[in-house]
Structure formats: C-alpha cells, structure tokens
C-alpha cells in the first residue's frame, strides 16, 4: 500500500517536472515569448492595428513612464526590481480578455494593475517573466441617481468615484478609502475601509455585482460567476480570482452637510488616547473619529507626542459638539476647529489636501511619493496608560513625524456584519485597527534598513497588546513579512495559511475552495494570492483540508 502511494507520489512529482521543464527552457527566451504573445494578441483582437498602440515593451521610449505612472512605493521603483516583458493598457474589455487568454497561452505570468497602490508592489513585480495588464483606461463611471447605484471601472481611482458621485448628487456618497489616488480594482478586492465605515461598512460590503474575466478569458457577471466566486472577489484579495473589470456599487445616503475636523493635541496625550479607546468605538455610527499618533517638536524644543483626532460626522456641527461635549469633554473640541461642508468636499480635505479645487480629486497620481513600509494589527482590548507610554517611547526615539500610527475605531456597522459575510473577517470584537507607517525619502540601503528595522522591531513589541492566534492583519495593508507563497513551485496549505489566516481567519479555507474551483492551475497568482488545493505540493508535508 505504502509502496503504491509512494509510486503515485513519485509519478506526480515527475509529471510536475516534465510540465515545468519546457516552461523553464521557454522562459529563458524572452524574445520568443514576445513573439508568441504578440501573434496571439493580434489573432485574438478585433483590430490588430489598434492593439499595437496599447502595448509597451522595454524598447518603447514610453515603457518606463507607463510602468512608473502608478508605482506608489519608491522601494519598488529601483533598477534592481524585476520589470515586465510587456505592459498592456486595454481600451476596452475585449482587449483585456485577449490579454488574459494570450498570457496564459504563452505561459507567462499575468499581473493586474488598477491603481498601483499595493504596499508590496504585487501588481507590478514578479520574479517570473510577466505581463502587466494595466486597467487605467477602463475607468468609466456611470451613476444612476434614481436607483442609487453606479457601475465603476476598476481602473478608476477613489477620487474619481467621489467626484462623479458629487457631480450628480448632494445626498449620495460611497464608503471607501481615504486617499483619492487609490485604485478601485485592488481596493474593492481587498475590502476597502474609510471614514464612513462605522455607518456603512467597507466598500466591499456595498458591492452588488461585478464583471470579471475568468481564467479562460470569459466575461462573467454575478449570476454567471455564482455566489461563491462573487463572495471571494469582495475582500479575498486582488490578482487571485480573475480580472474584475467593473463593479456595481450601492451608493449610500449622506446629509447635505457633514462636519469634519482634525483636532491636534500635544498636551495630555496619554490620557486622551486612553479614553479614546473606550469611547470612539461606541460613538453613534455617524461619528468616525480616528487617531494619528506621531512625534513632534514641543514648545520647549524637545520631542513630544502629538495626537490628531481626524473626524467625520455625518451631520451638523451643533450635534457633533453636543456628542463630544457629553462623551469626550477632555478633548475640549471647539466650533472653530470644525468645518461644515458637502460630503464630496470632505473626501478631498480628509485626504489632507486643503486649498485646492475639487477637481484635484481627479488627479491620478499623488504628488508625494516616498519609500515606505506599513503593517497592521487589530486590538481587542484597550491598552493601559503604561503601555501607551511605552508605545510613545518607540515613536519618540525616531525623527519627529517620521514614524506614524493610525488608529481606526471599529464598532457601528462593522460590528453588525458577520465574520463570514465576506472574506474580510475583522468585525465584532475589535476595538480598533492599528496601521503602522514608516516612510523615508532617501533610498540608501542604510536609511531603508533603519526604517525597516524600526517598524519590524516595534511590531514585535506590540505582539503582547494586539489580537492573537491569529495575529490578524488587513489584506489591503499588504505585508509580506507575515508570510508568503513560494516564488517557484507550489506552496503547502500550511505555508499559505500562515499569512492566509491572518488576513482571512476562518474564511481562508472557503477561499481555497473557491480558488480551486475557478483557477485550479493557479494562473492568477502573486506572493500572497490564495493557492488552489491542486497547487499544494504533494512532495512536501502540506496537509489538506477536506
Ligand atoms: P494595485 O493596482 O497595486 O492592486 C493591488 C492588488 O490587487 C494587486 O495584487 C493587483 O494585482 C490586484 N488587482 C488590482 N486590480 C485588480 C482587478 N481589477 N482585478 C483583480 N485584481 C486586481 N486602503 C484602505 O482600505 N483605506 C484607505 O484609506 C487606504 N489608503 C491608502 C493610501 C495610500 C497612499 C496607499 C498607497 C494605499 C492605501 N490603501 C488604503 C491601501 C489600498 O486599499 C490597497 O493598496 C489597494 O489594494 C490598492 O488598490 P490599487 O488598485 O491602487 O492597487
């Protein structure tokens, strides 16, 4: 019995090797790859002349600028980072379908890019020869005010979505992320939280249909992809279950006037932050008060902690002052600190842009690009003042303003949605989420190492004070430190579940099942994409889920 099982296993490993050898030989000849890929594209495109205008290879003078256009993290913009053989920027869905089909046929890897904001560059970096399918031209936004819905192309940015909604209505909005240049494609695929999450949940909670190109190059909608597949694409991570070309979103009601503020405090910070942990997740759903914690130079010239209470209230200033005056009098919030405005204006100001026209929301590219490394955590119990003081020490030992923590209050709608409703499991039981951010502008190895070491050590220190078993993390704050797939060959279930359970908790197994059904050969993949059962190596000790 054992001998026969080993023989079967051996045969399997050999068949894998036979399958891989021609590919490896083929992969060494990038020129041949190009030729096959282009021939396939022209054979499968309605107009082979027009398709040549949306293809960029390293011999094109515009290749580098097209590649760089949406790279957000400068850590991945160096000459040492592997570059794509080809970038294709389709103008319509049929061209995108042809790219999927031909990339698979040619044996290349496909990376899908919408806004390019992935923290670890997973939409434009791979160690295997690869093609970038850049969706930045598929960005149409069609709004149905009567129905309070919209179809949004994956290549649109959040800023474009907010602007177009604001053009059509003063009382509709959409609950998604804070930075306007983030792309819809990756953001919706990973969940997508923003300043209305306590009232309406995540962006993914408000998606009601989608158009996706599957592994065979077919275009599917919610009905034809089926509910399991539709569940997986709303939070299970981009680059894994197909190419989503557009999303139907449910718009939400916002008052004509909202109130925003950024209250900066450098006095009594420990006490204020300590209290915030108890009250911010318990405020009315309409009130979102997040925290930015960083060091600043105090009046005496010494480093001091600074807390900024970034707030959106879906209502007028009087009501807001009433709530904060009763529940958080220590903050001492004044009317002068508050601004009443339209919701769409609040999206621009909340992103830190002031004194600019609303059209700034349409800028695709952020003006400030830096080297950065971010991480995330979920907090289940408020921390003591002593622990807070220890945290301040970590922040204060670096240069003022450089190391930043963002604390996002949970509660409200986030606690009402079940953990399994979508792949994103971080719901009731979380007090707040931590976003650790370190950034720098000088890309020298010394400077990079200093910041990377700081954030990794600090994250280590925080282990005792955050969620455990698993230590949860937010997929859209992608962090390859928490585990990754093998670059070459298959990844065991055990290995993938190291990072998978942190992002998805018990939803990871269902994601694996969906992946197995829709992409058994793991065509759509990256270093943290959910692998199918069939890819778990039978040559290692990986276990299987029934
Ligand atoms: P990008 O194009 O890099 O894609 C990210 C991943 O999704 C990649 O794996 C990619 O292959 C895949 N993908 C992209 N488009 C796809 C498609 N159409 N179909 C299938 N797969 C696709 N998050 C948050 O929740 N709230 C926030 O406020 C912010 N703010 C923020 C600010 C800044 C400056 C950055 C850099 C990032 C954020 N984020 C965020 C995180 C952001 O939500 C996350 O990085 C998203 O994945 C970015 O989506 P993009 O389309 O821009 O990324």
PDB file of N, CA, C and O in Angstrom, residues 146-181:
ATOM      1  N   UNK A 146     -31.391  57.730  -9.437  1.00  0.00           N
ATOM      2  CA  UNK A 146     -32.710  57.196  -9.031  1.00  0.00           C
ATOM      3  C   UNK A 146     -32.576  55.895  -8.256  1.00  0.00           C
ATOM      4  O   UNK A 146     -33.192  55.694  -7.213  1.00  0.00           O
ATOM      5  N   UNK A 147     -31.720  55.040  -8.804  1.00  0.00           N
ATOM      6  CA  UNK A 147     -31.542  53.702  -8.249  1.00  0.00           C
ATOM      7  C   UNK A 147     -30.501  53.697  -7.115  1.00  0.00           C
ATOM      8  O   UNK A 147     -30.343  52.691  -6.414  1.00  0.00           O
ATOM      9  N   UNK A 148     -29.799  54.813  -6.963  1.00  0.00           N
ATOM     10  CA  UNK A 148     -28.687  54.930  -6.000  1.00  0.00           C
ATOM     11  C   UNK A 148     -27.664  53.811  -6.207  1.00  0.00           C
ATOM     12  O   UNK A 148     -27.226  53.154  -5.244  1.00  0.00           O
ATOM     13  N   UNK A 149     -27.276  53.596  -7.474  1.00  0.00           N
ATOM     14  CA  UNK A 149     -26.234  52.608  -7.786  1.00  0.00           C
ATOM     15  C   UNK A 149     -25.286  53.220  -8.817  1.00  0.00           C
ATOM     16  O   UNK A 149     -25.598  54.248  -9.423  1.00  0.00           O
ATOM     17  N   UNK A 150     -24.157  52.574  -9.025  1.00  0.00           N
ATOM     18  CA  UNK A 150     -23.224  53.024 -10.065  1.00  0.00           C
ATOM     19  C   UNK A 150     -22.426  51.825 -10.572  1.00  0.00           C
ATOM     20  O   UNK A 150     -22.174  50.882  -9.809  1.00  0.00           O
ATOM     21  N   UNK A 151     -22.045  51.869 -11.837  1.00  0.00           N
ATOM     22  CA  UNK A 151     -21.066  50.917 -12.374  1.00  0.00           C
ATOM     23  C   UNK A 151     -19.740  51.659 -12.460  1.00  0.00           C
ATOM     24  O   UNK A 151     -19.671  52.759 -13.006  1.00  0.00           O
ATOM     25  N   UNK A 152     -18.715  51.060 -11.899  1.00  0.00           N
ATOM     26  CA  UNK A 152     -17.418  51.735 -11.816  1.00  0.00           C
ATOM     27  C   UNK A 152     -16.344  50.839 -12.429  1.00  0.00           C
ATOM     28  O   UNK A 152     -16.205  49.669 -12.017  1.00  0.00           O
ATOM     29  N   UNK A 153     -15.576  51.361 -13.364  1.00  0.00           N
ATOM     30  CA  UNK A 153     -14.476  50.598 -13.950  1.00  0.00           C
ATOM     31  C   UNK A 153     -13.361  50.434 -12.932  1.00  0.00           C
ATOM     32  O   UNK A 153     -13.076  51.360 -12.154  1.00  0.00           O
ATOM     33  N   UNK A 154     -12.699  49.265 -12.950  1.00  0.00           N
ATOM     34  CA  UNK A 154     -11.642  49.003 -11.961  1.00  0.00           C
ATOM     35  C   UNK A 154     -10.488  49.989 -12.045  1.00  0.00           C
ATOM     36  O   UNK A 154      -9.793  50.232 -11.063  1.00  0.00           O
ATOM     37  N   UNK A 155     -10.273  50.552 -13.230  1.00  0.00           N
ATOM     38  CA  UNK A 155      -9.149  51.473 -13.403  1.00  0.00           C
ATOM     39  C   UNK A 155      -9.413  52.862 -12.849  1.00  0.00           C
ATOM     40  O   UNK A 155      -8.509  53.705 -12.815  1.00  0.00           O
ATOM     41  N   UNK A 156     -10.644  53.125 -12.413  1.00  0.00           N
ATOM     42  CA  UNK A 156     -10.944  54.444 -11.817  1.00  0.00           C
ATOM     43  C   UNK A 156     -10.246  54.545 -10.467  1.00  0.00           C
ATOM     44  O   UNK A 156      -9.911  53.533  -9.839  1.00  0.00           O
ATOM     45  N   UNK A 157     -10.027  55.764 -10.039  1.00  0.00           N
ATOM     46  CA  UNK A 157      -9.497  55.966  -8.685  1.00  0.00           C
ATOM     47  C   UNK A 157     -10.660  56.312  -7.749  1.00  0.00           C
ATOM     48  O   UNK A 157     -11.742  56.698  -8.201  1.00  0.00           O
ATOM     49  N   UNK A 158     -10.413  56.208  -6.452  1.00  0.00           N
ATOM     50  CA  UNK A 158     -11.466  56.559  -5.488  1.00  0.00           C
ATOM     51  C   UNK A 158     -11.860  58.022  -5.641  1.00  0.00           C
ATOM     52  O   UNK A 158     -13.031  58.380  -5.541  1.00  0.00           O
ATOM     53  N   UNK A 159     -10.869  58.878  -5.913  1.00  0.00           N
ATOM     54  CA  UNK A 159     -11.148  60.310  -6.084  1.00  0.00           C
ATOM     55  C   UNK A 159     -12.109  60.540  -7.245  1.00  0.00           C
ATOM     56  O   UNK A 159     -13.034  61.363  -7.152  1.00  0.00           O
ATOM     57  N   UNK A 160     -11.908  59.794  -8.330  1.00  0.00           N
ATOM     58  CA  UNK A 160     -12.818  59.942  -9.474  1.00  0.00           C
ATOM     59  C   UNK A 160     -14.227  59.493  -9.101  1.00  0.00           C
ATOM     60  O   UNK A 160     -15.210  60.126  -9.493  1.00  0.00           O
ATOM     61  N   UNK A 161     -14.305  58.396  -8.345  1.00  0.00           N
ATOM     62  CA  UNK A 161     -15.627  57.902  -7.931  1.00  0.00           C
ATOM     63  C   UNK A 161     -16.338  58.973  -7.091  1.00  0.00           C
ATOM     64  O   UNK A 161     -17.489  59.331  -7.343  1.00  0.00           O
ATOM     65  N   UNK A 162     -15.617  59.524  -6.101  1.00  0.00           N
ATOM     66  CA  UNK A 162     -16.237  60.527  -5.222  1.00  0.00           C
ATOM     67  C   UNK A 162     -16.654  61.769  -6.024  1.00  0.00           C
ATOM     68  O   UNK A 162     -17.733  62.308  -5.841  1.00  0.00           O
ATOM     69  N   UNK A 163     -15.769  62.193  -6.928  1.00  0.00           N
ATOM     70  CA  UNK A 163     -16.054  63.403  -7.706  1.00  0.00           C
ATOM     71  C   UNK A 163     -17.307  63.210  -8.561  1.00  0.00           C
ATOM     72  O   UNK A 163     -18.182  64.072  -8.597  1.00  0.00           O
ATOM     73  N   UNK A 164     -17.377  62.053  -9.257  1.00  0.00           N
ATOM     74  CA  UNK A 164     -18.508  61.813 -10.167  1.00  0.00           C
ATOM     75  C   UNK A 164     -19.814  61.677  -9.373  1.00  0.00           C
ATOM     76  O   UNK A 164     -20.865  62.119  -9.822  1.00  0.00           O
ATOM     77  N   UNK A 165     -19.748  61.072  -8.190  1.00  0.00           N
ATOM     78  CA  UNK A 165     -20.976  60.987  -7.371  1.00  0.00           C
ATOM     79  C   UNK A 165     -21.397  62.409  -6.965  1.00  0.00           C
ATOM     80  O   UNK A 165     -22.562  62.791  -7.078  1.00  0.00           O
ATOM     81  N   UNK A 166     -20.401  63.203  -6.533  1.00  0.00           N
ATOM     82  CA  UNK A 166     -20.681  64.573  -6.091  1.00  0.00           C
ATOM     83  C   UNK A 166     -21.246  65.437  -7.216  1.00  0.00           C
ATOM     84  O   UNK A 166     -22.048  66.343  -6.964  1.00  0.00           O
ATOM     85  N   UNK A 167     -20.851  65.151  -8.456  1.00  0.00           N
ATOM     86  CA  UNK A 167     -21.381  65.895  -9.607  1.00  0.00           C
ATOM     87  C   UNK A 167     -22.875  65.681  -9.771  1.00  0.00           C
ATOM     88  O   UNK A 167     -23.597  66.563 -10.210  1.00  0.00           O
ATOM     89  N   UNK A 168     -23.307  64.457  -9.423  1.00  0.00           N
ATOM     90  CA  UNK A 168     -24.704  64.077  -9.691  1.00  0.00           C
ATOM     91  C   UNK A 168     -25.632  64.299  -8.508  1.00  0.00           C
ATOM     92  O   UNK A 168     -26.833  64.412  -8.679  1.00  0.00           O
ATOM     93  N   UNK A 169     -25.097  64.255  -7.289  1.00  0.00           N
ATOM     94  CA  UNK A 169     -25.990  64.309  -6.130  1.00  0.00           C
ATOM     95  C   UNK A 169     -25.286  64.907  -4.911  1.00  0.00           C
ATOM     96  O   UNK A 169     -24.101  64.663  -4.688  1.00  0.00           O
ATOM     97  N   UNK A 170     -26.091  65.650  -4.125  1.00  0.00           N
ATOM     98  CA  UNK A 170     -25.538  66.191  -2.869  1.00  0.00           C
ATOM     99  C   UNK A 170     -25.809  65.253  -1.705  1.00  0.00           C
ATOM    100  O   UNK A 170     -25.320  65.481  -0.592  1.00  0.00           O
ATOM    101  N   UNK A 171     -26.628  64.243  -1.927  1.00  0.00           N
ATOM    102  CA  UNK A 171     -27.033  63.400  -0.800  1.00  0.00           C
ATOM    103  C   UNK A 171     -26.684  61.923  -0.995  1.00  0.00           C
ATOM    104  O   UNK A 171     -27.215  61.059  -0.307  1.00  0.00           O
ATOM    105  N   UNK A 172     -25.797  61.661  -1.970  1.00  0.00           N
ATOM    106  CA  UNK A 172     -25.315  60.285  -2.122  1.00  0.00           C
ATOM    107  C   UNK A 172     -23.810  60.273  -1.950  1.00  0.00           C
ATOM    108  O   UNK A 172     -23.121  61.251  -2.275  1.00  0.00           O
ATOM    109  N   UNK A 173     -23.291  59.166  -1.455  1.00  0.00           N
ATOM    110  CA  UNK A 173     -21.846  59.020  -1.285  1.00  0.00           C
ATOM    111  C   UNK A 173     -21.474  57.563  -1.419  1.00  0.00           C
ATOM    112  O   UNK A 173     -22.312  56.726  -1.775  1.00  0.00           O
ATOM    113  N   UNK A 174     -20.203  57.263  -1.129  1.00  0.00           N
ATOM    114  CA  UNK A 174     -19.791  55.856  -1.147  1.00  0.00           C
ATOM    115  C   UNK A 174     -18.721  55.650  -0.078  1.00  0.00           C
ATOM    116  O   UNK A 174     -17.765  56.430   0.011  1.00  0.00           O
ATOM    117  N   UNK A 175     -18.867  54.581   0.730  1.00  0.00           N
ATOM    118  CA  UNK A 175     -17.918  54.357   1.829  1.00  0.00           C
ATOM    119  C   UNK A 175     -16.670  53.603   1.371  1.00  0.00           C
ATOM    120  O   UNK A 175     -16.654  52.374   1.374  1.00  0.00           O
ATOM    121  N   UNK A 176     -15.648  54.324   0.969  1.00  0.00           N
ATOM    122  CA  UNK A 176     -14.385  53.671   0.582  1.00  0.00           C
ATOM    123  C   UNK A 176     -13.228  54.468   1.170  1.00  0.00           C
ATOM    124  O   UNK A 176     -13.427  55.316   2.040  1.00  0.00           O
ATOM    125  N   UNK A 177     -12.015  54.205   0.676  1.00  0.00           N
ATOM    126  CA  UNK A 177     -10.795  54.690   1.313  1.00  0.00           C
ATOM    127  C   UNK A 177     -10.570  56.193   1.292  1.00  0.00           C
ATOM    128  O   UNK A 177     -11.276  56.950   0.618  1.00  0.00           O
ATOM    129  N   UNK A 178      -9.539  56.587   2.006  1.00  0.00           N
ATOM    130  CA  UNK A 178      -9.295  57.998   2.277  1.00  0.00           C
ATOM    131  C   UNK A 178      -8.414  58.657   1.224  1.00  0.00           C
ATOM    132  O   UNK A 178      -8.584  59.831   0.922  1.00  0.00           O
ATOM    133  N   UNK A 179      -7.497  57.898   0.636  1.00  0.00           N
ATOM    134  CA  UNK A 179      -6.581  58.509  -0.335  1.00  0.00           C
ATOM    135  C   UNK A 179      -7.201  58.471  -1.740  1.00  0.00           C
ATOM    136  O   UNK A 179      -7.524  57.392  -2.243  1.00  0.00           O
ATOM    137  N   UNK A 180      -7.369  59.636  -2.391  1.00  0.00           N
ATOM    138  CA  UNK A 180      -8.094  59.656  -3.669  1.00  0.00           C
ATOM    139  C   UNK A 180      -7.385  58.942  -4.823  1.00  0.00           C
ATOM    140  O   UNK A 180      -8.034  58.564  -5.791  1.00  0.00           O
ATOM    141  N   UNK A 181      -6.073  58.741  -4.743  1.00  0.00           N
ATOM    142  CA  UNK A 181      -5.382  58.118  -5.882  1.00  0.00           C
ATOM    143  C   UNK A 181      -5.408  56.583  -5.835  1.00  0.00           C
ATOM    144  O   UNK A 181      -4.960  55.925  -6.780  1.00  0.00           O
TER     145      UNK A 181
END
